[in-house]
Tab-separated table of C-alpha atoms and ligand atoms in Angstrom:
chain	number	residue	atom	x	y	z
A	1	UNK	CA	-0.018	-0.159	0.027
A	2	UNK	CA	1.536	3.162	-1.333
A	3	UNK	CA	-0.955	5.882	0.018
A	4	UNK	CA	-0.771	7.977	3.080
A	5	UNK	CA	-3.304	7.541	5.838
A	6	UNK	CA	-3.839	10.849	8.027
A	7	UNK	CA	-6.796	10.884	10.787
A	8	UNK	CA	-7.856	14.211	12.322
A	9	UNK	CA	-8.909	13.432	16.209
A	10	UNK	CA	-10.316	15.840	18.943
A	11	UNK	CA	-13.334	16.621	20.888
A	12	UNK	CA	-16.262	18.592	19.293
A	13	UNK	CA	-15.580	22.141	18.282
A	14	UNK	CA	-11.755	21.436	17.755
A	15	UNK	CA	-11.515	22.712	13.816
A	16	UNK	CA	-10.785	18.828	12.154
A	17	UNK	CA	-12.711	19.796	9.183
A	18	UNK	CA	-10.968	23.036	8.665
A	19	UNK	CA	-7.462	21.620	9.090
A	20	UNK	CA	-8.744	18.521	6.819
A	21	UNK	CA	-9.038	20.927	3.940
A	22	UNK	CA	-6.311	22.995	4.456
A	23	UNK	CA	-3.984	19.956	4.507
A	24	UNK	CA	-5.676	18.681	1.409
A	25	UNK	CA	-4.908	21.659	-0.316
A	26	UNK	CA	-1.424	20.989	0.624
A	27	UNK	CA	-1.307	17.910	-0.959
A	28	UNK	CA	-3.154	18.370	-3.846
A	29	UNK	CA	-0.499	21.143	-4.693
A	30	UNK	CA	1.919	18.452	-4.306
A	31	UNK	CA	0.522	16.755	-7.303
A	32	UNK	CA	-1.168	13.997	-4.675
A	33	UNK	CA	-4.705	12.513	-5.459
A	34	UNK	CA	-6.637	13.385	-2.348
A	35	UNK	CA	-9.279	11.509	-0.730
A	36	UNK	CA	-11.368	13.498	2.224
A	37	UNK	CA	-13.542	11.281	4.115
A	38	UNK	CA	-15.146	11.014	7.684
A	39	UNK	CA	-16.627	8.640	10.403
A	40	UNK	CA	-19.521	7.994	10.685
A	41	UNK	CA	-20.836	8.471	7.445
A	42	UNK	CA	-18.101	8.310	4.755
A	43	UNK	CA	-20.270	5.704	2.554
A	44	UNK	CA	-23.969	5.495	1.540
A	45	UNK	CA	-24.442	2.739	4.339
A	46	UNK	CA	-22.452	4.898	6.779
A	47	UNK	CA	-24.563	7.885	6.321
A	48	UNK	CA	-27.723	5.690	7.148
A	49	UNK	CA	-25.663	4.159	10.519
A	50	UNK	CA	-24.743	7.926	11.022
A	51	UNK	CA	-28.260	8.994	11.070
A	52	UNK	CA	-29.002	6.213	13.562
A	53	UNK	CA	-25.949	6.931	15.794
A	54	UNK	CA	-26.342	10.405	16.098
A	55	UNK	CA	-30.075	11.193	15.978
A	56	UNK	CA	-32.079	8.567	17.080
A	57	UNK	CA	-34.232	9.714	19.614
A	58	UNK	CA	-34.374	6.847	22.302
A	59	UNK	CA	-31.489	5.679	24.327
A	60	UNK	CA	-28.880	3.475	22.753
A	61	UNK	CA	-27.066	0.838	25.045
A	62	UNK	CA	-23.209	1.519	25.213
A	63	UNK	CA	-22.274	-1.443	23.399
A	64	UNK	CA	-24.697	-1.130	20.661
A	65	UNK	CA	-23.319	2.240	20.006
A	66	UNK	CA	-19.691	1.152	19.855
A	67	UNK	CA	-20.828	-1.732	17.209
A	68	UNK	CA	-22.810	0.747	15.058
A	69	UNK	CA	-19.450	3.084	14.921
A	70	UNK	CA	-17.284	-0.124	14.129
A	71	UNK	CA	-20.166	-1.329	11.628
A	72	UNK	CA	-19.814	2.022	9.791
A	73	UNK	CA	-15.804	1.776	10.364
A	74	UNK	CA	-15.881	-1.668	8.733
A	75	UNK	CA	-17.790	-1.065	5.467
A	76	UNK	CA	-16.081	2.270	5.015
A	77	UNK	CA	-12.244	0.736	5.574
A	78	UNK	CA	-13.164	-2.307	3.197
A	79	UNK	CA	-14.927	-0.135	0.611
A	80	UNK	CA	-13.584	3.289	0.149
A	81	UNK	CA	-10.370	3.821	2.595
A	82	UNK	CA	-8.263	0.745	1.851
A	83	UNK	CA	-9.006	0.849	-2.145
A	84	UNK	CA	-7.821	4.721	-2.020
A	85	UNK	CA	-4.695	3.710	-0.150
A	86	UNK	CA	-3.716	0.982	-2.700
A	87	UNK	CA	-4.193	3.245	-5.545
A	88	UNK	CA	-1.542	5.488	-3.693
A	89	UNK	CA	-3.892	8.313	-2.348
A	90	UNK	CA	-3.439	10.577	0.366
A	91	UNK	CA	-6.900	9.489	2.732
A	92	UNK	CA	-7.739	12.620	4.924
A	93	UNK	CA	-10.135	11.254	7.653
A	94	UNK	CA	-11.739	13.000	9.896
A	95	UNK	CA	-12.173	10.615	13.075
A	96	UNK	CA	-11.305	6.731	13.076
A	97	UNK	CA	-10.632	4.020	15.841
A	98	UNK	CA	-9.055	6.607	18.312
A	99	UNK	CA	-12.532	8.340	18.399
A	100	UNK	CA	-14.301	5.086	19.659
A	101	UNK	CA	-11.367	4.307	22.284
A	102	UNK	CA	-12.175	8.030	23.447
A	103	UNK	CA	-15.848	8.353	23.042
A	104	UNK	CA	-17.165	4.735	23.742
A	105	UNK	CA	-14.239	3.377	25.794
A	106	UNK	CA	-13.415	6.635	28.141
A	107	UNK	CA	-16.598	8.447	27.347
A	108	UNK	CA	-19.359	5.631	27.749
A	109	UNK	CA	-16.875	3.744	30.479
A	110	UNK	CA	-16.703	0.709	28.453
A	111	UNK	CA	-13.413	-1.032	28.610
A	112	UNK	CA	-11.105	1.031	26.323
A	113	UNK	CA	-8.912	-1.861	24.886
A	114	UNK	CA	-12.285	-3.957	24.108
A	115	UNK	CA	-13.654	-1.203	22.374
A	116	UNK	CA	-10.316	-0.944	20.333
A	117	UNK	CA	-10.225	-4.798	19.460
A	118	UNK	CA	-13.833	-4.458	17.981
A	119	UNK	CA	-12.291	-1.759	15.699
A	120	UNK	CA	-9.171	-3.652	14.700
A	121	UNK	CA	-11.240	-6.703	13.878
A	122	UNK	CA	-13.626	-4.660	11.777
A	123	UNK	CA	-10.606	-2.935	9.822
A	124	UNK	CA	-8.611	-5.997	9.920
A	125	UNK	CA	-5.979	-4.036	11.898
A	126	UNK	CA	-5.592	-0.674	9.578
A	127	UNK	CA	-4.051	2.068	11.668
A	128	UNK	CA	-3.284	5.514	10.118
A	129	UNK	CA	0.549	6.769	9.511
A	130	UNK	CA	-0.049	9.741	11.281
A	131	UNK	CA	-2.890	11.116	13.354
A	132	UNK	CA	-3.434	14.766	14.388
A	133	UNK	CA	-4.815	15.639	17.730
A	134	UNK	CA	-6.518	18.840	18.073
A	135	UNK	CA	-6.212	19.258	21.670
A	136	UNK	CA	-8.950	21.638	23.600
A	137	UNK	CA	-10.479	22.677	26.492
A	138	UNK	CA	-14.031	20.760	26.415
A	139	UNK	CA	-15.773	23.975	27.778
A	140	UNK	CA	-13.911	26.133	25.098
A	141	UNK	CA	-15.158	23.570	22.493
A	142	UNK	CA	-19.094	23.810	23.507
A	143	UNK	CA	-18.526	27.502	23.372
A	144	UNK	CA	-17.340	27.185	19.786
A	145	UNK	CA	-20.385	24.488	18.853
A	146	UNK	CA	-22.717	27.074	20.653
A	147	UNK	CA	-21.768	30.005	18.286
A	148	UNK	CA	-22.303	27.889	15.277
A	149	UNK	CA	-26.109	27.366	16.044
A	150	UNK	CA	-26.517	23.958	14.816
A	151	UNK	CA	-28.296	21.553	17.010
A	152	UNK	CA	-26.230	19.281	19.139
A	153	UNK	CA	-26.060	15.634	18.317
A	154	UNK	CA	-26.225	12.753	21.147
A	155	UNK	CA	-22.488	12.817	21.690
A	156	UNK	CA	-22.496	16.816	21.798
A	157	UNK	CA	-25.094	16.983	24.703
A	158	UNK	CA	-23.216	14.923	26.901
A	159	UNK	CA	-21.917	16.991	29.918
A	160	UNK	CA	-18.852	18.397	30.218
A	161	UNK	CA	-17.286	15.362	32.552
A	162	UNK	CA	-17.865	13.261	29.492
A	163	UNK	CA	-15.824	15.735	27.319
A	164	UNK	CA	-13.493	16.089	29.757
A	165	UNK	CA	-12.533	11.831	29.712
A	166	UNK	CA	-12.536	11.761	25.979
A	167	UNK	CA	-9.912	14.519	26.166
A	168	UNK	CA	-7.795	12.820	28.676
A	169	UNK	CA	-8.128	9.260	26.605
A	170	UNK	CA	-6.816	11.279	23.711
A	171	UNK	CA	-3.941	12.436	25.643
A	172	UNK	CA	-2.916	9.486	27.032
A	173	UNK	CA	-3.471	7.625	23.576
A	174	UNK	CA	-0.916	10.298	21.994
A	175	UNK	CA	1.487	9.568	25.044
A	176	UNK	CA	1.468	6.049	24.378
A	177	UNK	CA	1.956	6.299	20.533
A	178	UNK	CA	4.316	9.438	20.401
A	179	UNK	CA	5.566	8.402	16.291
A	180	UNK	CA	2.039	8.138	15.081
A	181	UNK	CA	0.565	10.848	16.957
A	182	UNK	CA	0.848	15.039	16.827
A	183	UNK	CA	-0.708	16.964	19.658
A	184	UNK	CA	-1.600	20.388	18.582
A	185	UNK	CA	-2.928	23.208	20.861
A	186	UNK	CA	-6.270	23.888	18.871
A	187	UNK	CA	-6.449	27.324	19.941
A	188	UNK	CA	-3.495	28.294	17.900
A	189	UNK	CA	-4.301	30.501	14.554
A	190	UNK	CA	-5.451	27.833	11.791
A	191	UNK	CA	-2.700	28.569	9.310
A	192	UNK	CA	-0.119	27.944	12.320
A	193	UNK	CA	-1.905	24.670	13.099
A	194	UNK	CA	-1.742	23.689	9.288
A	195	UNK	CA	2.053	24.507	9.309
A	196	UNK	CA	2.748	22.353	12.356
A	197	UNK	CA	0.981	19.469	10.626
A	198	UNK	CA	2.648	20.105	7.135
A	199	UNK	CA	5.905	20.129	8.887
A	200	UNK	CA	5.212	16.761	10.278
A	201	UNK	CA	3.675	15.011	7.268
A	202	UNK	CA	5.766	16.581	4.623
A	203	UNK	CA	8.687	14.411	6.168
A	204	UNK	CA	6.665	11.530	5.693
A	205	UNK	CA	5.372	11.740	2.507
B	301	LIG	P1	-18.498	14.533	13.960
B	301	LIG	O1	-18.774	13.942	12.569
B	301	LIG	O2	-17.017	14.835	13.987
B	301	LIG	O3	-19.345	15.433	14.253
B	301	LIG	P2	-19.812	16.835	13.375
B	301	LIG	O4	-20.136	16.503	12.296
B	301	LIG	O5	-20.829	17.153	14.598
B	301	LIG	O6	-18.630	17.591	13.793
B	301	LIG	O7	-18.814	13.109	15.080
B	301	LIG	C1	-20.000	13.050	15.416
B	301	LIG	C2	-19.986	12.437	16.943
B	301	LIG	O8	-19.384	11.303	16.717
B	301	LIG	C3	-18.965	13.222	17.600
B	301	LIG	O9	-19.545	13.775	18.631
B	301	LIG	C4	-17.984	12.031	17.984
B	301	LIG	C5	-18.896	10.851	17.850
B	301	LIG	N1	-18.157	9.747	17.515
B	301	LIG	C6	-17.668	8.496	18.436
B	301	LIG	O10	-18.436	8.454	19.816
B	301	LIG	N2	-17.166	7.336	18.481
B	301	LIG	C7	-16.731	7.250	17.103
B	301	LIG	O11	-16.205	6.241	16.864
B	301	LIG	C8	-16.733	8.319	16.021
B	301	LIG	C9	-16.106	7.974	15.013
B	301	LIG	C10	-17.118	9.154	16.415
């Protein structure tokens, strides 16, 4: 596989999609094929699963929620991500396995390693080359979301202590895997964030 697989992670309101497009512009200027995608919802099936997992009205049991994200991920990797990497594309993806470990593992208080194993099974062990963690105080993330005036999804409505556990889990994962992760303060100006990411990925592409 000659492609480059980059994921963006972090809490809600950290600016992942802005950075995905800035990074995509950079790779396009280098003459690379860029594929933007996201989880949940990177495929047609994924869009249906996204609707269920983010907007179902009733309660969803935590293990069921974890399996819905994993089901989305299995189909996404098999039908979109792996084929793109096999053609040599740069895949820039908003959220992946680390989101499940942080949100369903630490947030919902399932066993994070069990949650990880489900996703590893779902993806046949595909991990990104680089993961950008945009780190932000969840209270600031919430203010940013509120100023967007969009309705909150099922995860965004969770209390701040849920989002604090998510943040801590992300930082612990980054500490454990320093060669895959790059951690960036999400309050920096967006061009500065872009430059830091490019410095790191430029040396690997
Ligand atoms: P996202 O698409 O980033 O939200 P938005 O479109 O509102 O910016 O992610 C949707 C939500 O799903 C987000 O709150 C995090 C959550 N999520 C999980 O809980 N587990 C997962 O495995 C993934 C991929 C996302």
